[in-house]
Short mmCIF file of C-alpha atoms and ligand atoms in Angstrom, two decimals:
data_model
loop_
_atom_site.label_atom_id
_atom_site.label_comp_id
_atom_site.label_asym_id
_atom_site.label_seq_id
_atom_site.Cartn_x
_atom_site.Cartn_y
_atom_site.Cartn_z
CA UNK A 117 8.98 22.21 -13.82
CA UNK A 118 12.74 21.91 -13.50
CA UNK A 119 14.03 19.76 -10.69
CA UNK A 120 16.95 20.98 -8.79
CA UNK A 121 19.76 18.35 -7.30
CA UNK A 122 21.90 18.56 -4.53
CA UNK A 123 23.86 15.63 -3.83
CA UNK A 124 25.20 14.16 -0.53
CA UNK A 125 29.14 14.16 0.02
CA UNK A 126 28.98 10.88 1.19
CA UNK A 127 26.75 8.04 0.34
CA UNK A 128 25.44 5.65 3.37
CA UNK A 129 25.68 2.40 2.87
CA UNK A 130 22.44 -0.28 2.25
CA UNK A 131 23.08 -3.00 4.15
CA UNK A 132 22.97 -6.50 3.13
CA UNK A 133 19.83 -7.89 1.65
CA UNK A 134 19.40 -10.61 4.09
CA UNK A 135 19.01 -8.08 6.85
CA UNK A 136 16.33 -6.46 5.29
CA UNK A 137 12.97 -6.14 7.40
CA UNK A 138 10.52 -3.20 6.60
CA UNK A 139 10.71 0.20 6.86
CA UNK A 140 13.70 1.46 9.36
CA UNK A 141 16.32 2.14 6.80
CA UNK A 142 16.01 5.05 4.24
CA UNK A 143 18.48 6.13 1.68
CA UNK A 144 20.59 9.52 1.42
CA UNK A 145 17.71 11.73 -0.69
CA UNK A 146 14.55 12.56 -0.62
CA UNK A 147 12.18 14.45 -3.39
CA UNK A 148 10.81 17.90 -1.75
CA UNK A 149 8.13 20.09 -3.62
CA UNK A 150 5.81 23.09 -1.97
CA UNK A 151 2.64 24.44 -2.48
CA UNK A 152 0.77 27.35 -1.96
CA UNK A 153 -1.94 29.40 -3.45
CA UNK A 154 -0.03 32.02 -5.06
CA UNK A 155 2.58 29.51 -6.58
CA UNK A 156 0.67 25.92 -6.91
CA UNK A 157 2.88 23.20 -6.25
CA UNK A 158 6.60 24.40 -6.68
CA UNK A 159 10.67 24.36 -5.75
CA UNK A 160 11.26 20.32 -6.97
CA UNK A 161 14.21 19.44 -5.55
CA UNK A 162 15.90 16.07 -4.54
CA UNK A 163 17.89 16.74 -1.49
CA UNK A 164 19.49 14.94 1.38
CA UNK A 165 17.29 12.93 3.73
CA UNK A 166 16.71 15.52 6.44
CA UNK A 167 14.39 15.96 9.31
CA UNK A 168 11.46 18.56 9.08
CA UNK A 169 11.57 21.50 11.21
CA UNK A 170 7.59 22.69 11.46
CA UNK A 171 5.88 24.98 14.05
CA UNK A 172 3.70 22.71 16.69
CA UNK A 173 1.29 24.19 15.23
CA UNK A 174 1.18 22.20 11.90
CA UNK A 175 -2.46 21.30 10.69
CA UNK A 176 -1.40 17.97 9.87
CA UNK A 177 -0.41 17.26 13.66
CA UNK A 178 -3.60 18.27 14.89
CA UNK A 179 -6.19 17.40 12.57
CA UNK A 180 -4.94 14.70 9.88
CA UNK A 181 -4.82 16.25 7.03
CA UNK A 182 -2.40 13.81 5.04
CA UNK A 183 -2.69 11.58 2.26
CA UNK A 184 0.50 8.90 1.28
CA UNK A 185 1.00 6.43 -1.28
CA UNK A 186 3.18 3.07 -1.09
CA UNK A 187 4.91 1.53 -4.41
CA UNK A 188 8.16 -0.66 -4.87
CA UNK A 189 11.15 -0.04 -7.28
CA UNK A 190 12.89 -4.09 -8.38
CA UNK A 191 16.13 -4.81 -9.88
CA UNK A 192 16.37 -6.99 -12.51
CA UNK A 193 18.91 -9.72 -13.02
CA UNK A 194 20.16 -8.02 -15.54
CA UNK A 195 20.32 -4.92 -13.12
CA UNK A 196 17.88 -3.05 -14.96
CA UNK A 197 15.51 -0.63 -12.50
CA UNK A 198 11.73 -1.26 -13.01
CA UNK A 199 8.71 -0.12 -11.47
CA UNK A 200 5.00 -1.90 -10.85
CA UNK A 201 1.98 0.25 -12.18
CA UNK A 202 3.01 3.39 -10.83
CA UNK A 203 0.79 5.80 -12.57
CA UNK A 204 -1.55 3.86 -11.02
CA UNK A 205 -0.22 5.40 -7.28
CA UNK A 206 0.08 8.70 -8.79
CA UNK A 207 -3.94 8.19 -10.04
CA UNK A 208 -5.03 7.14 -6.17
CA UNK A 209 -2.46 9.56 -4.59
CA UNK A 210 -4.90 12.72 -6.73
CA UNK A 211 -8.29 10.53 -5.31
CA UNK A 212 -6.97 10.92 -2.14
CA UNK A 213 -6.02 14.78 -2.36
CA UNK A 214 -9.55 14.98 -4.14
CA UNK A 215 -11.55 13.34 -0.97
CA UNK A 216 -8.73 15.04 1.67
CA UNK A 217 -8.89 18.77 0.36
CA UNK A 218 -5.47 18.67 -0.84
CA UNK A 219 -4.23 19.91 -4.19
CA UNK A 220 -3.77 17.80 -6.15
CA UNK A 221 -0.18 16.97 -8.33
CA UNK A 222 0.26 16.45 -11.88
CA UNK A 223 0.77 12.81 -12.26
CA UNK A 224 3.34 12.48 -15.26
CA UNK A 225 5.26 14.87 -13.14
CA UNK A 226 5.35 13.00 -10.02
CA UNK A 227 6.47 9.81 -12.15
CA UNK A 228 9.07 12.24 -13.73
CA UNK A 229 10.00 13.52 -10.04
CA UNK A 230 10.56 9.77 -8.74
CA UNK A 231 11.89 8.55 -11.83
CA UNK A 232 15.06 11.11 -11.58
CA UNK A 233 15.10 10.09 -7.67
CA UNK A 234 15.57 6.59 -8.62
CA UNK A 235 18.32 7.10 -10.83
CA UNK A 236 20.41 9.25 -7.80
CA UNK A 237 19.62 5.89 -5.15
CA UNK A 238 19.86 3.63 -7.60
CA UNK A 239 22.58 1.31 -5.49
CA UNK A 240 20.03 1.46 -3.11
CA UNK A 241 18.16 -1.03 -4.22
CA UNK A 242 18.30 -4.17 -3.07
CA UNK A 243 18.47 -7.07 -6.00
CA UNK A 244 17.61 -10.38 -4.17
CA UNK A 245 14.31 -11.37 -5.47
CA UNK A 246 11.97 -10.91 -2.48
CA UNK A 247 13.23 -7.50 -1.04
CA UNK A 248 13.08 -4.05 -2.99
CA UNK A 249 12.93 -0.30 -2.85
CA UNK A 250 9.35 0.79 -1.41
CA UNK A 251 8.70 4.02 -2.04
CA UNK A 252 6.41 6.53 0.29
CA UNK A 253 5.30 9.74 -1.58
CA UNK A 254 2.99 11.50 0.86
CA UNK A 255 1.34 15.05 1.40
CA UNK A 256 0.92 16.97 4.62
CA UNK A 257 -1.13 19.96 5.03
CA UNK A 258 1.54 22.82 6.50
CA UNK A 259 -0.39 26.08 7.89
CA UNK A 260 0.61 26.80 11.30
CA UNK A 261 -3.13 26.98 12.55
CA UNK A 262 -5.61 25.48 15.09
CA UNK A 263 -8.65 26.39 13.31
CA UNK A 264 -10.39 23.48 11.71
CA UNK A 265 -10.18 24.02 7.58
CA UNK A 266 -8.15 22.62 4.93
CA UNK A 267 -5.21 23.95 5.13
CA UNK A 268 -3.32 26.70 2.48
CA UNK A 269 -0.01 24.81 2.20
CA UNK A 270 1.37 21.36 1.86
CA UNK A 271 4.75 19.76 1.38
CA UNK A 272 5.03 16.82 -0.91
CA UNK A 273 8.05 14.56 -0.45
CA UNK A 274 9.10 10.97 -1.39
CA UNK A 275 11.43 8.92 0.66
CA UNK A 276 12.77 5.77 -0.08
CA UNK A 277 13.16 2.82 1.81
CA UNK A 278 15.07 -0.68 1.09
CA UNK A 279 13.09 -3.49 2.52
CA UNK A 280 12.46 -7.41 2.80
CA UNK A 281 9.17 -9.13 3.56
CA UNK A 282 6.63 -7.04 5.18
CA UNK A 283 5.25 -9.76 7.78
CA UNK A 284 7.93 -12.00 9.91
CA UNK A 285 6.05 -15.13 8.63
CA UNK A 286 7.51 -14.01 4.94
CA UNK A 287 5.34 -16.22 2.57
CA UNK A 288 4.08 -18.47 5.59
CA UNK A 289 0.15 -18.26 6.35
CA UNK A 290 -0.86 -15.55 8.50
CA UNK A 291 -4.00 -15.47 11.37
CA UNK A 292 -5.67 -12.98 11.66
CA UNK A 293 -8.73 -12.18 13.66
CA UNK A 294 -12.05 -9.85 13.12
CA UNK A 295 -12.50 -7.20 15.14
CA UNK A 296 -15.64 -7.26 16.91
CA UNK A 297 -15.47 -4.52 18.99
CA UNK A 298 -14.18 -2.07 16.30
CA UNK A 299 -14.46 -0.45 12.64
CA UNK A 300 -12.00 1.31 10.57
CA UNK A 301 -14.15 3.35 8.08
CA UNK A 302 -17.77 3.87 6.87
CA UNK A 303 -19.73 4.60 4.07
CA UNK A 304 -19.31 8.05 3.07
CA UNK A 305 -15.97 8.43 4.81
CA UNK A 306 -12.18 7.87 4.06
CA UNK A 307 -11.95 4.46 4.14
CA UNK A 308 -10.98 4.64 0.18
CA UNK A 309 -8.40 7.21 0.51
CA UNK A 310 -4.97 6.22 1.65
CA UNK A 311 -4.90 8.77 4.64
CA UNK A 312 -3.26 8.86 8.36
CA UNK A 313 -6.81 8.57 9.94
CA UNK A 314 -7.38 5.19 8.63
CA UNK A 315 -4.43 3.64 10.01
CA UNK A 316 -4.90 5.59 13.27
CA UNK A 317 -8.14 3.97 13.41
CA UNK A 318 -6.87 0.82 13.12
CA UNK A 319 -4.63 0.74 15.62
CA UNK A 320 -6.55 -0.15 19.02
CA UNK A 321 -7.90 -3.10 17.59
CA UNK A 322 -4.34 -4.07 15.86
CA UNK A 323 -2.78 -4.32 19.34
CA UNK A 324 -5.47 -6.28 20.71
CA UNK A 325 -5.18 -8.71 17.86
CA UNK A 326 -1.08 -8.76 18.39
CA UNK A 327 -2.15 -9.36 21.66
CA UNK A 328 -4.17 -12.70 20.66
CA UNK A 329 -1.06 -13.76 18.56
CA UNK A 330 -2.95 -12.57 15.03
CA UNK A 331 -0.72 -10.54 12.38
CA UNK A 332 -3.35 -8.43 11.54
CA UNK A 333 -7.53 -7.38 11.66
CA UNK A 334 -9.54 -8.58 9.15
CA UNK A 335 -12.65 -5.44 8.96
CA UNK A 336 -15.95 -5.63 8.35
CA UNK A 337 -18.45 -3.07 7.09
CA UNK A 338 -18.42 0.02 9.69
CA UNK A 339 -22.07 0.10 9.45
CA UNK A 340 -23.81 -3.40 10.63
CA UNK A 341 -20.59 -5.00 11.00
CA UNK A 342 -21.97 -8.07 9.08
CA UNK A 343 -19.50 -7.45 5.33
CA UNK A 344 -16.14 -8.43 4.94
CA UNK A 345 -13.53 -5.32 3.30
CA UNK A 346 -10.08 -6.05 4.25
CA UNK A 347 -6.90 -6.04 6.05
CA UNK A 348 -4.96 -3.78 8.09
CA UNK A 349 -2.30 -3.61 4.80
CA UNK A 350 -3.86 -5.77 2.48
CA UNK A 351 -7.05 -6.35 0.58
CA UNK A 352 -8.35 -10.05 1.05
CA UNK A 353 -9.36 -12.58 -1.40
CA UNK A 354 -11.37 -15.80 -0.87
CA UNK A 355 -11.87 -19.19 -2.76
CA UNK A 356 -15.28 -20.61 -2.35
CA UNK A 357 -15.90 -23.56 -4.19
CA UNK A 358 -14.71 -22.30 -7.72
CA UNK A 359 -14.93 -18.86 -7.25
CA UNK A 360 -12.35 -16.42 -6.52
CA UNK A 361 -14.31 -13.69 -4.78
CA UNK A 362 -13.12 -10.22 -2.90
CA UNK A 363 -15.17 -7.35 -1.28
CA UNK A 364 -16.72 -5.23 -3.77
CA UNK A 365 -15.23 -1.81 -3.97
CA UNK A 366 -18.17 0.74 -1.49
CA UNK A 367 -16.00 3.76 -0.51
CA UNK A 368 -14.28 2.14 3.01
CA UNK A 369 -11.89 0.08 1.04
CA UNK A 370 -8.85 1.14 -0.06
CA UNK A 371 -9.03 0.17 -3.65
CA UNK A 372 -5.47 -2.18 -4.18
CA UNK A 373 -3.49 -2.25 -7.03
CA UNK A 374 -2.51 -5.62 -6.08
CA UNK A 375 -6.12 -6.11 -5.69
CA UNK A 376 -7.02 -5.01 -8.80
CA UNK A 377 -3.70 -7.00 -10.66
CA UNK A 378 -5.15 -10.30 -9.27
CA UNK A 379 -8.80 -10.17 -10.49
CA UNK A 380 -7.43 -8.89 -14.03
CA UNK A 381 -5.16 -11.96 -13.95
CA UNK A 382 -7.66 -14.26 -12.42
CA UNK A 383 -10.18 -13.22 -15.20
CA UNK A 384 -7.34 -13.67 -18.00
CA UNK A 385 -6.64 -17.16 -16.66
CA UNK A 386 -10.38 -18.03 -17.58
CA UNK A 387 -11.48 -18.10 -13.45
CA UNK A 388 -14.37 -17.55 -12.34
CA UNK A 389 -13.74 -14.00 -9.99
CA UNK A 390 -15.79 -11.93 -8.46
CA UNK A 391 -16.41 -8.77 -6.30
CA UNK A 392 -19.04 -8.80 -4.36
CA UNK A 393 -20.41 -8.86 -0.76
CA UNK A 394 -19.39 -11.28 1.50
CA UNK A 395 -20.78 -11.82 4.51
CA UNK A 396 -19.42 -13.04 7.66
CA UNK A 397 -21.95 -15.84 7.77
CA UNK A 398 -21.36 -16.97 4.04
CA UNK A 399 -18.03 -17.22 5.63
CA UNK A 400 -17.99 -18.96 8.16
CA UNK A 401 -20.67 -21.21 6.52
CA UNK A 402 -18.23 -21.76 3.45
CA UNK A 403 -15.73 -22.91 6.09
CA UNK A 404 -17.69 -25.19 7.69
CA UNK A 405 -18.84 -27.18 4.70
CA UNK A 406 -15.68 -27.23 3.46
CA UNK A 407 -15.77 -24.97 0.10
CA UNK A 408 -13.72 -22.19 1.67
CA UNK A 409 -10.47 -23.83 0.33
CA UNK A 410 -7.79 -20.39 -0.01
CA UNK A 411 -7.59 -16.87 1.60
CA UNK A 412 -5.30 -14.56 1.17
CA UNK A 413 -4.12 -11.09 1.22
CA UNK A 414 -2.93 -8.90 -1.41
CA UNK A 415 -1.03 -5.33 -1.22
CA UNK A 416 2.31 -3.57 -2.37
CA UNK A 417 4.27 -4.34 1.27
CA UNK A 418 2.47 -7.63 1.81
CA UNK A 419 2.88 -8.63 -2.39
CA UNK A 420 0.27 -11.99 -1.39
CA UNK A 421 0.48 -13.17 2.23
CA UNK A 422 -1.42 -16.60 2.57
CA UNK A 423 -4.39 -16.37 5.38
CA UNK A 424 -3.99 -19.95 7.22
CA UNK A 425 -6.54 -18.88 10.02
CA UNK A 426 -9.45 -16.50 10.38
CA UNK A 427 -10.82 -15.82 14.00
CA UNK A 428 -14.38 -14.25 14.99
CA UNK A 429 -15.10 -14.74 18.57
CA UNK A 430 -15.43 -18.01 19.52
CA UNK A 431 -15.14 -19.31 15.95
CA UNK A 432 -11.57 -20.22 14.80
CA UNK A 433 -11.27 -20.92 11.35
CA UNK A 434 -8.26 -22.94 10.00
CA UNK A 435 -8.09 -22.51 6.25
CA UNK A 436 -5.65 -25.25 4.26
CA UNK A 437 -3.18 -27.09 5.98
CA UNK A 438 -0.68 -24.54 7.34
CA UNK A 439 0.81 -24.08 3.90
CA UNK A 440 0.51 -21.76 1.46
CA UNK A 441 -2.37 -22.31 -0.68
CA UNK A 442 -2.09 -23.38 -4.54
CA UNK A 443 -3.71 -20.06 -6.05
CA UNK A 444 -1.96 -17.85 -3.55
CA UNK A 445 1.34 -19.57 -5.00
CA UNK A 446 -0.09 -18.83 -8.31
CA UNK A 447 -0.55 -15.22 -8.00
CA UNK A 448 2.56 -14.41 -6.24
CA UNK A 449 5.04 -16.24 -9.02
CA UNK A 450 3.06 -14.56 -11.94
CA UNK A 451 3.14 -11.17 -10.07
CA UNK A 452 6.33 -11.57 -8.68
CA UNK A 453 8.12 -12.64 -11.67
CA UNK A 454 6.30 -9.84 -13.95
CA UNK A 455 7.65 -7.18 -11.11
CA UNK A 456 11.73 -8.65 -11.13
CA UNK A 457 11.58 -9.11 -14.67
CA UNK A 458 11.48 -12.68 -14.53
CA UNK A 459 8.07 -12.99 -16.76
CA UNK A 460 7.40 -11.10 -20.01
CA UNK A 461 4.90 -8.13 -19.12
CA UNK A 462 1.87 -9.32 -21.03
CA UNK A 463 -0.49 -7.24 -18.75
CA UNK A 464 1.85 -3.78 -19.56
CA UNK A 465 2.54 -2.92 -16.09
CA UNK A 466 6.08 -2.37 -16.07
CA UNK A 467 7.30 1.05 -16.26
CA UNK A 468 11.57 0.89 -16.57
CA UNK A 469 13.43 3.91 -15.38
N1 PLP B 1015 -5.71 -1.90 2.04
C1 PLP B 1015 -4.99 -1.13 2.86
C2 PLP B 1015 -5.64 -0.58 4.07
C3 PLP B 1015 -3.63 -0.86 2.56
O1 PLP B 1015 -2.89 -0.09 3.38
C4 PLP B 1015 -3.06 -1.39 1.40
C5 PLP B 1015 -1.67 -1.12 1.07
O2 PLP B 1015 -1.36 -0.27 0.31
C6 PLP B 1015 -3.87 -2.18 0.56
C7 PLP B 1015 -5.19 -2.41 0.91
C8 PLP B 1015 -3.34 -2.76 -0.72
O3 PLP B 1015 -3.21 -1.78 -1.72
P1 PLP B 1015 -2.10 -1.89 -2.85
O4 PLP B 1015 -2.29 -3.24 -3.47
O5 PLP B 1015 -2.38 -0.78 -3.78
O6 PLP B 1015 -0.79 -1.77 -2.19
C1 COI B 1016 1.51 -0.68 1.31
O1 COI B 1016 1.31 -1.86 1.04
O2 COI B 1016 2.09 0.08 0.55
C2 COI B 1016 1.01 -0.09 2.53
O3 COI B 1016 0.81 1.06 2.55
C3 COI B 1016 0.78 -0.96 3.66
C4 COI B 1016 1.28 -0.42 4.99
C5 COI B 1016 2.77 -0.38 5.09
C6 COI B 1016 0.60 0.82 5.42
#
């Protein structure tokens, strides 16, 4: 499919890399593409960033049906534009059209599509090691309709957004607390997909834990509420003794990239990782003999985001001493370095523009 171009007149300006949060500042274009029945998925154009005009009546508004993907685009110190597993996003952006309804898009193309973006906003990204492009391709379902069905229609698009650290702490610890009260997905629901719904049901107990003075909820199993799966943003990882362990993969996770980057590298490095269960008492019990040494977090915003305390009710649990811990150091040199271009790419996850 041909992708058509139409430029800005006059480029905006990204502002300096030190004033870089997350996610308020988007470049001049955006990638468009339609879809109906009759057509499939058609009209690929990059355009200039525009708002939306839909009818209130929008399927998407009313019932959810949306599925989004996040991924980053680094510059190199030699200026060169590379990007972290993306075919990966494209792969988990077609699970979640599978599990949503959604048609789903042909993943070379969408790497073609956001490839030729890249190279229109290129200036846009930022080059200080620790900030970088992130990139949102997402799908909404567009029939004007207040019947509940999957819809007929959908718009994909891709904006792009130059950002810094995703928490305020940057690479300092993080609390967080476990819901007690609430769960964000169950077994046999969306919980793997990355759609709206999930992070709408997240949000009650997020503002009660901002509330508290924690960053973020850490979930357990939406079922007996006794399994740890992960983050608001981030899967979570766990050293217990030698072991570097994270919640098996059951269908209410959302299953990382980061995630999945760690254990390959953990298990390269000769570690002892696993996925598994892990229970809330094996917790707690891990912390209070002393073998739960690290936690941390791992996603695409959040890179890895040291866990210095974990609350459940009554129990607080510090983890390390208010630094970040050794592995979590580990994993975010050798990731970050392999994503600027700092470290060769033994693990073939670089894909340059
Ligand atoms: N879990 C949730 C709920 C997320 O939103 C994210 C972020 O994308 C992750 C985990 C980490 O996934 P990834 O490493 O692919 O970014
Ligand atoms: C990401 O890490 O890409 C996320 O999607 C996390 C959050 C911004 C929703």
């Amino acid at each position: 499919m041909d992708i058509s171009i139409t430029r800005v007149e006059k480029q905006g300006k990204r502002p300096e890399d030190s004033a870089l949060g997350f996610g308020t500042i988007f470049t001049d274009h955006m990638f468009n593409m339609d879809y109906n029945p009759e057509k499939g998925w058609h009209n690929a154009r990059i355009e200039p960033l525009h708002n939306f005009s839909i009818s209130p009546a929008t399927m998407t508004l009313h019932y959810g049906q949306t599925i989004f993907e996040g991924l980053k685009a680094y510059k190199t110190a030699k200026g060169e534009i590379q990007l972290f597993r993306p075919q990966e996003n494209f792969k988990r952006l077609n699970s979640s059209a599978r599990g949503l309804c959604i048609p789903e898009i042909d993943e070379a193309f969408a790497l073609e599509a956001l490839k030729e973006l890249l190279k229109v906003e290129k200036e846009w990204i930022p080059e200080t090691p620790g900030t970088s492009l992130y990139i949102r391709p997402t799908v909404f379902a567009t029939d004007p309709f207040l019947g509940v069905r999957a819809s007929h229609t959908y718009r994909y698009f891709v904006l792009l957004s130059p950002v810094g650290a995703y928490y305020a702490e940057g690479f300092n610890p993080v609390k967080i607390l476990i819901s007690k009260d609430h769960v964000r997905a169950v077994r046999g629901g969306v919980g793997e997909y990355k759609t709206a719904g999930n992070y709408a049901a997240s949000l009650l107990a997020s503002e009660k834990a901002k509330e508290e003075g924690y960053a973020q909820v850490l979930w357990l199993d939406g079922v007996e509420q006794k399994y740890i799966e992960e983050v608001g943003a981030m899967n979570i990882f766990f050293v217990i003794n030698d072991e570097l362990v994270t919640p098996m993969l059951n269908g209410s996770i959302l299953p990382g990239i980061t995630r999945n980057s760690v254990l390959q590298l953990g298990r390269k490095w000769g570690m002892k990782v696993s996925e598994r269960k892990i229970s809330i008492d094996e917790l707690a019990q891990a912390h209070k003999d002393g073998s739960l040494t690290e936690a941390f977090g791992s996603g695409t915003a959040a890179v890895i985001s040291p866990v210095g305390e974990i609350k459940y009710g009554d129990n607080i649990m510090h983890i390390g001493d208010g630094t970040p811990g050794k592995l979590a150091v580990k994993f975010n040199e050798a990731i970050t370095n392999i994503q600027y271009g700092m470290a060769e790419d033994t693990e073939n996850w670089i894909e340059k523009l």
